[in-house]
Coordinates of C-alpha atoms in Angstrom, one line a residue:
Chain A
X1 CA 0.0 0.0 0.0
X2 CA 1.2 3.5 -0.8
X3 CA 1.2 5.7 2.2
X4 CA -0.9 8.8 1.6
X5 CA 1.6 11.6 1.4
X6 CA 1.0 15.2 0.6
X7 CA 1.4 16.1 -3.1
X8 CA 4.1 18.6 -2.3
X9 CA 6.3 16.0 -0.6
X10 CA 5.8 13.5 -3.4
X11 CA 6.7 16.2 -5.9
X12 CA 9.8 17.2 -4.0
X13 CA 11.0 13.6 -3.8
X14 CA 10.4 13.2 -7.5
X15 CA 12.4 16.3 -8.3
X16 CA 15.2 15.2 -6.0
X17 CA 15.4 11.8 -7.6
X18 CA 15.4 13.1 -11.1
X19 CA 18.1 15.6 -10.3
X20 CA 20.2 12.8 -8.8
X21 CA 19.7 10.8 -12.0
X22 CA 20.6 13.8 -14.1
X23 CA 23.7 14.3 -12.0
X24 CA 24.7 10.7 -12.3
X25 CA 24.3 10.8 -16.0
X26 CA 26.4 13.9 -16.2
X27 CA 29.1 12.5 -14.0
X28 CA 29.3 9.3 -16.1
X29 CA 29.3 11.4 -19.3
X30 CA 32.0 13.7 -18.1
X31 CA 34.4 10.9 -17.1
X32 CA 33.9 9.0 -20.3
X33 CA 34.3 12.0 -22.5
X34 CA 37.3 13.0 -20.5
X35 CA 38.9 9.6 -21.1
X36 CA 38.1 9.6 -24.8
X37 CA 39.4 13.1 -25.2
X38 CA 42.6 12.4 -23.3
X39 CA 43.4 9.3 -25.4
X40 CA 42.7 11.2 -28.7
X41 CA 44.7 14.3 -27.7
X42 CA 47.7 12.5 -26.3
X43 CA 47.6 9.7 -28.8
X44 CA 47.3 11.9 -31.9
X45 CA 50.6 13.7 -31.1
X46 CA 52.7 10.7 -31.9
X47 CA 50.8 9.4 -34.9
X48 CA 52.9 9.8 -38.1
X49 CA 54.2 7.8 -41.0
X50 CA 57.1 6.3 -39.0
X51 CA 54.7 5.1 -36.3
X52 CA 53.0 2.8 -38.8
X53 CA 56.1 1.7 -40.8
X54 CA 59.1 1.6 -38.4
X55 CA 60.3 -0.9 -35.8
X56 CA 60.5 0.4 -32.2
X57 CA 63.7 2.2 -31.1
X58 CA 65.4 2.1 -27.7
X59 CA 64.3 4.9 -25.3
X60 CA 66.0 8.2 -26.0
X61 CA 66.3 7.8 -29.7
X62 CA 64.1 9.8 -32.0
X63 CA 61.5 8.3 -34.3
X64 CA 60.7 4.7 -34.6
X65 CA 57.2 3.1 -34.6
X66 CA 55.2 0.2 -33.7
X67 CA 54.7 -1.4 -37.1
X68 CA 55.7 -4.9 -35.8
X69 CA 53.3 -4.7 -32.9
X70 CA 50.4 -3.7 -35.3
X71 CA 51.2 -6.6 -37.6
X72 CA 51.6 -9.0 -34.6
X73 CA 48.2 -8.0 -33.2
X74 CA 46.6 -8.6 -36.6
X75 CA 48.3 -12.0 -36.9
X76 CA 47.3 -13.1 -33.3
X77 CA 43.7 -11.9 -33.9
X78 CA 43.5 -13.7 -37.2
X79 CA 44.7 -16.9 -35.6
X80 CA 42.2 -16.5 -32.8
X81 CA 39.4 -15.9 -35.3
X82 CA 40.3 -18.9 -37.4
X83 CA 40.2 -21.1 -34.3
X84 CA 37.4 -19.6 -32.3
X85 CA 34.8 -18.6 -34.9
X86 CA 34.2 -21.9 -36.6
X87 CA 34.0 -23.8 -33.3
X88 CA 31.8 -21.1 -31.8
X89 CA 29.4 -21.2 -34.8
X90 CA 29.2 -25.0 -34.6
X91 CA 28.6 -24.9 -30.9
X92 CA 26.0 -22.2 -31.3
X93 CA 24.3 -24.3 -34.0
X94 CA 24.2 -27.2 -31.6
X95 CA 22.5 -25.2 -28.9
X96 CA 20.0 -23.6 -31.2
X97 CA 19.1 -26.7 -33.4
X98 CA 19.7 -29.7 -31.2
X99 CA 20.3 -28.3 -27.8
X100 CA 16.8 -28.3 -26.2
X101 CA 17.8 -30.9 -23.7
X102 CA 19.7 -31.3 -20.4
X103 CA 23.1 -31.4 -22.1
X104 CA 22.3 -28.3 -24.1
X105 CA 21.2 -26.5 -20.9
X106 CA 24.4 -27.4 -19.2
X107 CA 26.5 -26.0 -22.2
X108 CA 24.4 -22.9 -22.2
X109 CA 24.9 -22.3 -18.5
X110 CA 28.6 -22.9 -18.7
X111 CA 29.1 -20.7 -21.8
X112 CA 27.3 -17.8 -20.0
X113 CA 29.7 -18.1 -17.2
X114 CA 32.7 -18.6 -19.5
X115 CA 31.9 -15.3 -21.2
X116 CA 32.8 -13.4 -18.1
X117 CA 35.6 -15.6 -16.9
X118 CA 38.7 -13.6 -15.9
X119 CA 40.9 -13.5 -19.0
X120 CA 44.1 -13.5 -17.1
X121 CA 43.3 -17.0 -15.8
X122 CA 42.9 -18.1 -19.4
X123 CA 46.4 -16.8 -20.0
X124 CA 47.7 -18.9 -17.1
X125 CA 45.9 -21.9 -18.5
X126 CA 47.4 -21.5 -22.0
X127 CA 50.8 -20.9 -20.5
X128 CA 50.5 -24.3 -18.8
X129 CA 49.2 -26.2 -21.9
X130 CA 51.1 -24.5 -24.7
X131 CA 54.0 -22.3 -23.5
X132 CA 55.6 -24.9 -21.2
X133 CA 55.3 -27.9 -23.5
X134 CA 56.4 -26.0 -26.6
X135 CA 59.4 -24.6 -24.7
X136 CA 58.6 -20.9 -25.1
X137 CA 56.3 -18.0 -25.5
X138 CA 54.7 -17.9 -29.0
X139 CA 52.2 -16.0 -31.1
X140 CA 50.3 -19.3 -31.5
X141 CA 49.8 -19.5 -27.7
X142 CA 48.5 -15.9 -27.8
X143 CA 46.1 -16.7 -30.6
X144 CA 44.8 -19.8 -28.8
X145 CA 44.2 -17.9 -25.6
X146 CA 42.2 -15.3 -27.5
X147 CA 40.3 -18.0 -29.3
X148 CA 39.3 -19.5 -26.0
X149 CA 37.9 -16.1 -25.0
X150 CA 36.1 -15.8 -28.3
X151 CA 34.5 -19.3 -28.3
X152 CA 31.7 -18.7 -25.7
X153 CA 31.1 -15.2 -27.1
X154 CA 30.5 -16.5 -30.7
X155 CA 28.6 -19.5 -29.4
X156 CA 26.1 -17.3 -27.5
X157 CA 25.5 -14.8 -30.3
X158 CA 25.2 -17.5 -32.9
X159 CA 22.6 -19.3 -30.8
X160 CA 20.7 -16.1 -30.3
X161 CA 20.7 -15.2 -34.0
X162 CA 19.7 -18.7 -35.2
X163 CA 16.8 -18.7 -32.7
X164 CA 15.5 -15.6 -34.4
X165 CA 15.0 -17.6 -37.6
X166 CA 11.3 -18.6 -37.5
X167 CA 10.6 -22.3 -37.3
X168 CA 8.2 -22.1 -40.2
X169 CA 11.2 -21.4 -42.4
X170 CA 12.9 -24.6 -41.2
X171 CA 9.6 -26.6 -41.6
X172 CA 9.1 -25.3 -45.2
X173 CA 12.6 -26.4 -46.2
X174 CA 12.2 -29.8 -44.5
X175 CA 8.8 -30.3 -46.2
X176 CA 10.6 -29.9 -49.6
X177 CA 12.6 -33.0 -48.6
X178 CA 15.9 -31.3 -47.6
X179 CA 17.9 -33.1 -44.9
X180 CA 18.3 -31.2 -41.7
X181 CA 22.0 -30.3 -42.2
X182 CA 21.1 -28.9 -45.6
X183 CA 18.3 -26.9 -44.1
X184 CA 20.7 -25.4 -41.5
X185 CA 23.4 -24.8 -44.0
X186 CA 21.4 -23.3 -46.9
X187 CA 18.4 -21.8 -45.1
X188 CA 19.0 -21.1 -41.5
X189 CA 22.5 -19.7 -41.9
X190 CA 21.4 -17.6 -44.8
X191 CA 18.6 -16.0 -42.9
X192 CA 20.8 -15.3 -39.9
X193 CA 23.8 -14.3 -41.9
X194 CA 23.9 -10.6 -41.0
X195 CA 23.3 -11.3 -37.3
X196 CA 26.0 -13.9 -37.2
X197 CA 28.5 -11.6 -38.9
X198 CA 27.7 -8.9 -36.3
X199 CA 28.4 -11.4 -33.5
X200 CA 31.7 -12.3 -35.1
X201 CA 32.8 -8.7 -35.6
X202 CA 31.9 -7.9 -32.0
X203 CA 33.8 -11.0 -30.8
X204 CA 36.9 -9.9 -32.8
X205 CA 36.5 -6.4 -31.4
X206 CA 36.4 -7.8 -27.9
X207 CA 39.6 -9.9 -28.1
X208 CA 41.6 -7.4 -30.1
X209 CA 41.8 -5.1 -27.1
X210 CA 42.7 -7.9 -24.6
X211 CA 46.0 -7.6 -22.8
X212 CA 45.9 -9.9 -19.8
X213 CA 45.9 -13.3 -21.7
X214 CA 48.8 -12.2 -23.9
X215 CA 51.1 -11.2 -21.1
X216 CA 52.4 -14.7 -20.7
X217 CA 51.5 -16.3 -23.9
X218 CA 52.5 -14.2 -26.9
X219 CA 54.8 -12.0 -24.6
X220 CA 56.2 -9.2 -26.7
X221 CA 59.1 -8.6 -29.0
X222 CA 61.0 -5.6 -30.4
X223 CA 61.3 -7.4 -33.8
X224 CA 59.1 -8.2 -36.7
X225 CA 57.0 -11.4 -36.2
X226 CA 59.2 -14.3 -37.3
X227 CA 56.8 -17.1 -37.1
X228 CA 53.9 -18.4 -34.9
X229 CA 56.3 -20.3 -32.7
X230 CA 58.2 -17.2 -31.6
X231 CA 57.3 -14.5 -29.1
X232 CA 55.2 -12.0 -31.0
X233 CA 55.0 -8.2 -30.7
X234 CA 51.5 -6.9 -30.1
X235 CA 50.0 -3.6 -29.4
X236 CA 48.3 -4.2 -26.0
X237 CA 51.3 -5.7 -24.2
X238 CA 53.4 -3.0 -25.8
X239 CA 51.1 -0.4 -24.2
X240 CA 51.5 -2.1 -20.9
X241 CA 55.3 -2.3 -21.1
X242 CA 55.8 1.2 -22.5
X243 CA 53.4 2.8 -20.1
X244 CA 55.1 1.2 -17.1
X245 CA 58.5 2.3 -18.3
X246 CA 60.1 5.4 -16.9
X247 CA 60.8 6.8 -20.4
X248 CA 58.8 9.8 -21.7
X249 CA 59.1 8.9 -25.4
X250 CA 57.9 5.3 -24.7
X251 CA 55.0 6.6 -22.7
X252 CA 53.9 8.8 -25.6
X253 CA 54.1 5.8 -27.9
X254 CA 51.8 3.9 -25.5
X255 CA 49.2 6.7 -25.9
X256 CA 49.5 6.4 -29.6
X257 CA 49.0 2.6 -29.5
X258 CA 46.0 3.1 -27.1
X259 CA 44.4 5.5 -29.6
X260 CA 44.9 3.0 -32.4
X261 CA 43.4 0.1 -30.4
X262 CA 40.5 2.3 -29.2
X263 CA 39.7 3.5 -32.7
X264 CA 39.9 0.0 -34.1
X265 CA 37.5 -1.4 -31.5
X266 CA 35.1 1.4 -31.8
X267 CA 35.1 1.1 -35.7
X268 CA 34.4 -2.6 -35.5
X269 CA 31.5 -2.0 -33.0
X270 CA 30.0 0.7 -35.3
X271 CA 30.3 -1.6 -38.4
X272 CA 28.6 -4.3 -36.4
X273 CA 25.8 -1.9 -35.5
X274 CA 25.3 -0.9 -39.1
X275 CA 24.8 -4.6 -39.9
X276 CA 22.2 -5.0 -37.2
X277 CA 20.5 -1.9 -38.4
X278 CA 20.3 -3.2 -42.0
X279 CA 19.0 -6.5 -40.8
X280 CA 16.2 -4.8 -38.9
X281 CA 14.9 -3.2 -42.1
Chain B
X1 CA 14.5 -36.2 -58.4
X2 CA 14.1 -39.8 -57.5
X3 CA 14.4 -41.1 -54.0
X4 CA 17.5 -43.0 -55.0
X5 CA 19.5 -40.0 -56.4
X6 CA 18.5 -37.9 -53.4
X7 CA 20.0 -40.3 -50.9
X8 CA 23.1 -40.4 -53.0
X9 CA 23.4 -36.6 -52.8
X10 CA 22.5 -36.5 -49.2
X11 CA 23.7 -39.8 -47.7
X12 CA 22.4 -40.2 -44.1
X13 CA 25.9 -40.2 -42.6
X14 CA 26.3 -36.6 -43.6
X15 CA 23.4 -35.8 -41.3
X16 CA 25.0 -37.7 -38.4
X17 CA 28.4 -36.1 -39.1
X18 CA 26.8 -32.7 -39.0
X19 CA 25.1 -33.3 -35.8
X20 CA 28.2 -34.9 -34.3
X21 CA 30.3 -32.0 -35.3
X22 CA 28.1 -29.4 -33.7
X23 CA 27.7 -31.5 -30.6
X24 CA 31.5 -31.9 -30.5
X25 CA 32.0 -28.1 -30.7
X26 CA 29.4 -27.6 -28.0
X27 CA 31.1 -30.1 -25.8
X28 CA 34.4 -28.2 -26.3
X29 CA 33.1 -25.5 -23.8
X30 CA 32.5 -28.2 -21.2
X31 CA 35.8 -29.9 -21.9
X32 CA 37.7 -26.6 -21.9
X33 CA 36.4 -25.6 -18.5
X34 CA 37.0 -29.0 -17.1
X35 CA 40.5 -29.2 -18.5
X36 CA 41.2 -25.7 -17.3
X37 CA 40.2 -26.6 -13.8
X38 CA 42.3 -29.8 -13.8
X39 CA 45.4 -28.1 -15.3
X40 CA 45.2 -25.2 -12.8
X41 CA 44.8 -27.6 -10.0
X42 CA 47.7 -29.8 -11.2
X43 CA 50.0 -26.9 -11.6
X44 CA 49.0 -25.4 -8.3
X45 CA 49.6 -28.7 -6.5
X46 CA 53.1 -28.1 -5.2
X47 CA 51.8 -24.9 -3.5
X48 CA 48.6 -26.6 -2.3
X49 CA 50.7 -29.4 -0.8
X50 CA 53.2 -27.1 0.8
X51 CA 50.8 -24.5 2.3
X52 CA 47.5 -26.4 2.5
X53 CA 44.6 -24.3 3.6
X54 CA 47.0 -21.9 5.3
X55 CA 47.6 -20.4 1.8
X56 CA 44.2 -18.7 2.0
X57 CA 44.7 -17.0 5.4
X58 CA 48.4 -16.2 5.3
X59 CA 49.5 -12.7 4.4
X60 CA 53.1 -13.4 3.8
X61 CA 54.4 -13.3 0.2
X62 CA 58.1 -13.7 0.1
X63 CA 59.7 -15.3 -3.0
X64 CA 63.1 -15.4 -1.3
X65 CA 62.0 -17.4 1.8
X66 CA 59.4 -19.3 -0.2
X67 CA 56.5 -18.2 2.0
X68 CA 53.4 -17.6 0.0
X69 CA 49.9 -16.7 1.1
X70 CA 46.9 -15.4 -0.7
X71 CA 45.1 -13.3 1.9
X72 CA 46.5 -10.0 0.9
X73 CA 45.5 -10.4 -2.7
X74 CA 42.1 -11.9 -1.9
X75 CA 41.3 -9.0 0.3
X76 CA 42.7 -6.6 -2.3
X77 CA 40.4 -8.1 -4.9
X78 CA 37.4 -7.9 -2.7
X79 CA 38.1 -4.4 -1.5
X80 CA 38.8 -3.0 -4.9
X81 CA 35.6 -4.7 -6.2
X82 CA 33.5 -3.4 -3.3
X83 CA 34.8 0.1 -3.8
X84 CA 34.0 0.0 -7.5
X85 CA 30.5 -1.4 -6.9
X86 CA 29.8 1.2 -4.2
X87 CA 30.7 4.0 -6.7
X88 CA 29.3 2.5 -9.9
X89 CA 26.0 1.0 -8.8
X90 CA 24.2 4.2 -7.8
X91 CA 25.7 6.0 -10.9
X92 CA 24.6 3.1 -13.2
X93 CA 21.1 3.2 -11.8
X94 CA 21.0 7.0 -12.3
X95 CA 22.3 6.7 -15.9
X96 CA 19.8 4.0 -16.7
X97 CA 16.9 6.0 -15.2
X98 CA 18.1 9.0 -17.2
X99 CA 18.2 6.9 -20.4
X100 CA 14.8 5.4 -20.0
X101 CA 12.7 8.1 -18.4
X102 CA 14.4 11.5 -18.5
X103 CA 16.4 12.1 -21.7
X104 CA 14.5 13.6 -24.7
X105 CA 13.2 10.8 -26.9
X106 CA 15.1 12.0 -29.9
X107 CA 18.4 11.7 -28.0
X108 CA 17.8 8.3 -26.5
X109 CA 19.2 6.1 -29.3
X110 CA 22.3 8.4 -29.4
X111 CA 23.0 8.2 -25.7
X112 CA 22.3 4.4 -25.6
X113 CA 24.6 3.7 -28.5
X114 CA 27.3 5.9 -26.8
X115 CA 27.0 3.9 -23.6
X116 CA 27.2 0.6 -25.5
X117 CA 30.3 1.8 -27.4
X118 CA 31.9 2.9 -24.2
X119 CA 31.3 -0.5 -22.7
X120 CA 33.3 -2.0 -25.6
X121 CA 36.5 0.1 -25.0
X122 CA 39.3 -2.2 -23.9
X123 CA 40.2 -2.0 -20.2
X124 CA 43.8 -1.2 -20.9
X125 CA 42.6 2.3 -22.1
X126 CA 41.0 2.9 -18.7
X127 CA 44.3 1.7 -17.1
X128 CA 46.3 4.2 -19.1
X129 CA 44.0 7.0 -18.2
X130 CA 44.1 6.1 -14.6
X131 CA 47.8 6.0 -14.4
X132 CA 48.7 9.2 -16.3
X133 CA 45.7 11.4 -15.7
X134 CA 43.6 10.3 -12.7
X135 CA 46.4 9.3 -10.3
X136 CA 48.4 12.5 -10.4
X137 CA 45.1 14.5 -10.1
X138 CA 44.1 12.5 -7.0
X139 CA 47.5 12.7 -5.5
X140 CA 47.8 16.5 -5.9
X141 CA 44.3 17.6 -5.1
X142 CA 41.8 15.0 -3.9
X143 CA 43.7 12.9 -1.5
X144 CA 45.4 15.7 0.5
X145 CA 41.9 17.3 0.9
X146 CA 40.4 14.0 2.0
X147 CA 43.2 13.4 4.5
X148 CA 42.7 16.9 5.9
X149 CA 39.0 16.7 6.3
X150 CA 38.3 13.0 6.6
X151 CA 41.6 12.0 8.1
X152 CA 40.1 10.9 11.4
X153 CA 38.9 7.8 9.5
X154 CA 41.8 5.4 9.1
X155 CA 40.7 4.6 5.5
X156 CA 41.7 8.1 4.4
X157 CA 45.0 8.4 6.2
X158 CA 48.3 7.7 4.5
X159 CA 50.5 9.1 1.8
X160 CA 48.8 10.8 -1.1
X161 CA 50.6 9.0 -3.8
X162 CA 47.8 8.6 -6.3
X163 CA 48.7 5.0 -6.8
X164 CA 46.8 2.6 -4.6
X165 CA 43.5 0.9 -3.7
X166 CA 41.5 4.2 -3.9
X167 CA 42.5 5.0 -7.4
X168 CA 42.1 1.3 -8.5
X169 CA 38.5 1.4 -7.1
X170 CA 37.7 4.6 -9.0
X171 CA 39.1 3.4 -12.3
X172 CA 37.3 0.0 -12.0
X173 CA 34.1 1.9 -11.2
X174 CA 34.4 4.0 -14.3
X175 CA 35.2 0.9 -16.4
X176 CA 32.2 -1.1 -15.3
X177 CA 29.8 1.9 -15.3
X178 CA 28.8 1.8 -19.0
X179 CA 28.4 -2.0 -18.9
X180 CA 26.1 -2.0 -15.9
X181 CA 24.2 1.0 -17.0
X182 CA 23.4 -0.6 -20.4
X183 CA 22.3 -3.9 -18.7
X184 CA 20.1 -2.0 -16.2
X185 CA 18.6 0.1 -19.0
X186 CA 17.7 -3.1 -21.0
X187 CA 16.0 -4.4 -17.9
X188 CA 14.1 -1.1 -17.4
X189 CA 13.0 -1.1 -21.0
X190 CA 11.3 -4.5 -20.5
X191 CA 8.6 -3.1 -18.3
X192 CA 5.4 -3.1 -20.3
X193 CA 4.4 0.4 -21.4
X194 CA 0.8 -0.4 -20.2
X195 CA 2.0 -0.9 -16.6
X196 CA 3.8 2.4 -16.6
X197 CA 0.9 4.3 -18.2
X198 CA -1.5 2.9 -15.6
X199 CA 0.6 4.1 -12.8
X200 CA 1.0 7.5 -14.4
X201 CA -2.8 7.5 -15.0
X202 CA -3.3 7.0 -11.2
X203 CA -1.3 10.2 -10.7
X204 CA 2.1 8.7 -9.8
X205 CA 5.2 10.9 -10.3
X206 CA 8.0 9.7 -12.5
X207 CA 10.1 8.6 -9.5
X208 CA 7.2 6.7 -8.1
X209 CA 6.7 4.9 -11.4
X210 CA 10.3 3.9 -11.5
X211 CA 10.6 2.9 -7.9
X212 CA 7.3 1.1 -7.5
X213 CA 6.6 -0.3 -11.0
X214 CA 9.7 -0.4 -13.2
X215 CA 12.2 -1.5 -10.5
X216 CA 10.1 -4.2 -8.9
X217 CA 9.2 -5.5 -12.4
X218 CA 12.9 -5.8 -13.4
X219 CA 14.5 -6.5 -10.0
X220 CA 15.8 -9.9 -11.1
X221 CA 17.4 -8.5 -14.2
X222 CA 19.0 -5.7 -12.2
X223 CA 20.5 -8.0 -9.6
X224 CA 21.8 -10.3 -12.4
X225 CA 23.3 -7.3 -14.1
X226 CA 25.0 -6.2 -10.9
X227 CA 26.4 -9.7 -10.4
X228 CA 27.8 -9.6 -14.0
X229 CA 29.4 -6.3 -13.2
X230 CA 30.8 -7.8 -10.0
X231 CA 32.3 -10.7 -11.9
X232 CA 33.9 -8.4 -14.4
X233 CA 35.4 -6.1 -11.7
X234 CA 36.9 -9.0 -9.8
X235 CA 38.6 -10.6 -12.8
X236 CA 39.7 -7.3 -14.3
X237 CA 43.4 -7.1 -14.8
X238 CA 44.7 -4.2 -16.8
X239 CA 42.5 -1.4 -15.4
X240 CA 43.7 -2.3 -11.9
X241 CA 47.4 -3.3 -12.5
X242 CA 48.3 0.1 -13.9
X243 CA 47.2 2.0 -10.8
X244 CA 47.2 -0.3 -7.7
X245 CA 50.9 -0.2 -7.0
X246 CA 51.6 -3.9 -6.5
X247 CA 52.4 -4.0 -2.8
X248 CA 51.9 -7.2 -0.8
X249 CA 50.9 -5.4 2.4
X250 CA 47.6 -5.1 4.1
X251 CA 46.7 -1.7 5.3
X252 CA 43.7 0.2 6.6
X253 CA 44.4 3.1 4.4
X254 CA 42.9 3.1 0.9
X255 CA 45.6 5.4 -0.2
X256 CA 48.4 2.8 0.2
X257 CA 49.5 0.7 -2.7
X258 CA 47.9 -2.8 -2.6
X259 CA 47.3 -5.8 -4.8
X260 CA 44.7 -7.9 -6.3
X261 CA 44.9 -11.5 -7.6
X262 CA 44.8 -10.4 -11.2
X263 CA 47.4 -7.7 -10.8
X264 CA 49.8 -10.0 -8.9
X265 CA 49.5 -12.5 -11.8
X266 CA 50.1 -9.8 -14.4
X267 CA 53.1 -8.4 -12.6
X268 CA 54.9 -11.5 -11.3
X269 CA 54.0 -14.4 -13.5
X270 CA 56.8 -14.0 -16.1
X271 CA 59.3 -13.3 -13.3
X272 CA 58.5 -16.3 -11.2
X273 CA 61.9 -18.1 -11.1
X274 CA 61.2 -21.4 -9.3
X275 CA 58.5 -24.0 -9.3
X276 CA 57.0 -23.2 -5.9
X277 CA 56.7 -19.5 -6.7
X278 CA 55.0 -20.3 -10.1
X279 CA 52.7 -22.8 -8.5
X280 CA 51.7 -20.3 -5.8
X281 CA 50.8 -17.9 -8.6
X282 CA 48.8 -20.6 -10.4
X283 CA 47.0 -21.3 -7.1
X284 CA 46.1 -17.6 -6.9
X285 CA 44.7 -17.9 -10.5
X286 CA 42.7 -21.0 -9.4
X287 CA 41.3 -19.1 -6.4
X288 CA 40.2 -16.2 -8.7
X289 CA 38.7 -18.6 -11.2
X290 CA 36.7 -20.4 -8.5
X291 CA 35.5 -17.1 -6.9
X292 CA 34.3 -15.7 -10.2
X293 CA 32.8 -19.0 -11.2
X294 CA 30.8 -19.1 -8.1
X295 CA 29.6 -15.5 -8.4
X296 CA 28.6 -15.8 -12.0
X297 CA 27.2 -19.3 -11.5
X298 CA 25.0 -18.0 -8.7
X299 CA 23.7 -15.2 -10.9
X300 CA 23.0 -17.5 -13.8
X301 CA 21.3 -20.1 -11.5
X302 CA 19.2 -17.4 -9.8
X303 CA 18.1 -15.9 -13.1
X304 CA 16.9 -19.3 -14.2
X305 CA 15.4 -20.6 -11.0
X306 CA 13.7 -17.7 -9.4
X307 CA 10.1 -17.5 -10.3
X308 CA 9.6 -15.3 -13.5
X309 CA 6.8 -13.5 -11.8
X310 CA 7.5 -12.3 -8.3
X311 CA 4.9 -11.3 -5.8
X312 CA 5.5 -8.1 -3.9

């Protein structure tokens, strides 16, 4: 039961609450704009041609860039995508098409938890299963750890997107005599294509900014990537190492790398959103 | 097409193979989690055997004398998370309320997209900003002021260095804010318009509609959103590692450098020189994994098993 209260008190409470909400929104907005602005301003100052084409130089020397780290991040992300996306799509297909049972429920439950599992622990895990047996840090180990992070993300979005395909579509195709795998392959995947692609882009965006799992898998390197079995330079670990270093010119480079990563992640998110928007029409 | 040619083009084993493949991929998630648990446990075994349960309650962390305990980092993880939640939850609620009820309708999609984009920014960016912008600011202006005016509370005593638990909590709070705000907003949006309109029709104010209709309707979702934010904050590495200072000491002061499980792993894992040190670090990872697993598992379980329609 609502206690009868005078209109004036109720109105004052209302105004107070709304002002608080406005203030909260403003505080949030201010901090977030502040962060974006800071990264853009400090990062832009070191972006030049060398930054994209040169190898890093020791602190104190002029010039140099992070071209090797950019290439490394791309390679590691591609490896992760090649491993994580097909598996994730298959797993999501299982959950959506065959998974209305106890086993499916268990997988769904676990993948929901897995999505938020601490990424640094996944790094520890991959260190134990790949870095130690293979005898050293490697780009491959970095890719695998990111693939493990991607797997549950892709699984979940794939399931959601396939669920959006109406059952009548499946039934129509089945009625034409197509076997179920063919229905999924030719009909369900096609209808859900845009949504699945969105999910994949978002998953790539998510892992391309990950640092923690790369710290002791891919490690870092001042050289060009020499192969998947060698330690591989990458932007995020470079940011960490450079930012924690006492050298001003390295710290500036860390801002530049931060700007690059931030723009890449935001761009992928916006592209994904455009896909969703198109699908909605 | 005759029956015969069709079964040639689509032999039945393809169907079985397809189902088997998808099921195999689905099982991967189960297998990975199980293998992860076993591997972490196996690698942590030397430390578990050496320190037994004392690991969880010991505050010593000395690689030289081979004395390892997790209490400092566990408390650090819990305190930084609590601080972040304390700051972020009210703000996230306010932002969600603003997005669903207050902001002009034309601007809502813009604000909502902005919040979601911000939630996607990698945590290392927040760490960078915390280290180079927020920490000096807190050290020069905020912390001295707090020590002067609130210094009678032990929490706010100590050196105003800018690096420490206090800064880590604030950076974490800012990092999880967009995520939690967008989750809570989604929940608020699920309230049927009819319910809200009925309440407005009875003469309720906006706040009364939110507090007595929207919030109770979406309470489950809000709690689950908070748990997800909690899980993220606890396992977060980079945003914390940059600013917490990596000190294995317990202290009442929030201004002192401290440590979390994740930041200890990030700082020390590649430097661990001997087997016991490494295995103590792995055990820390195992502890973190189990804590987040339990928190997230509870949230998931509760979402599924609490009745969909609550009685007030």
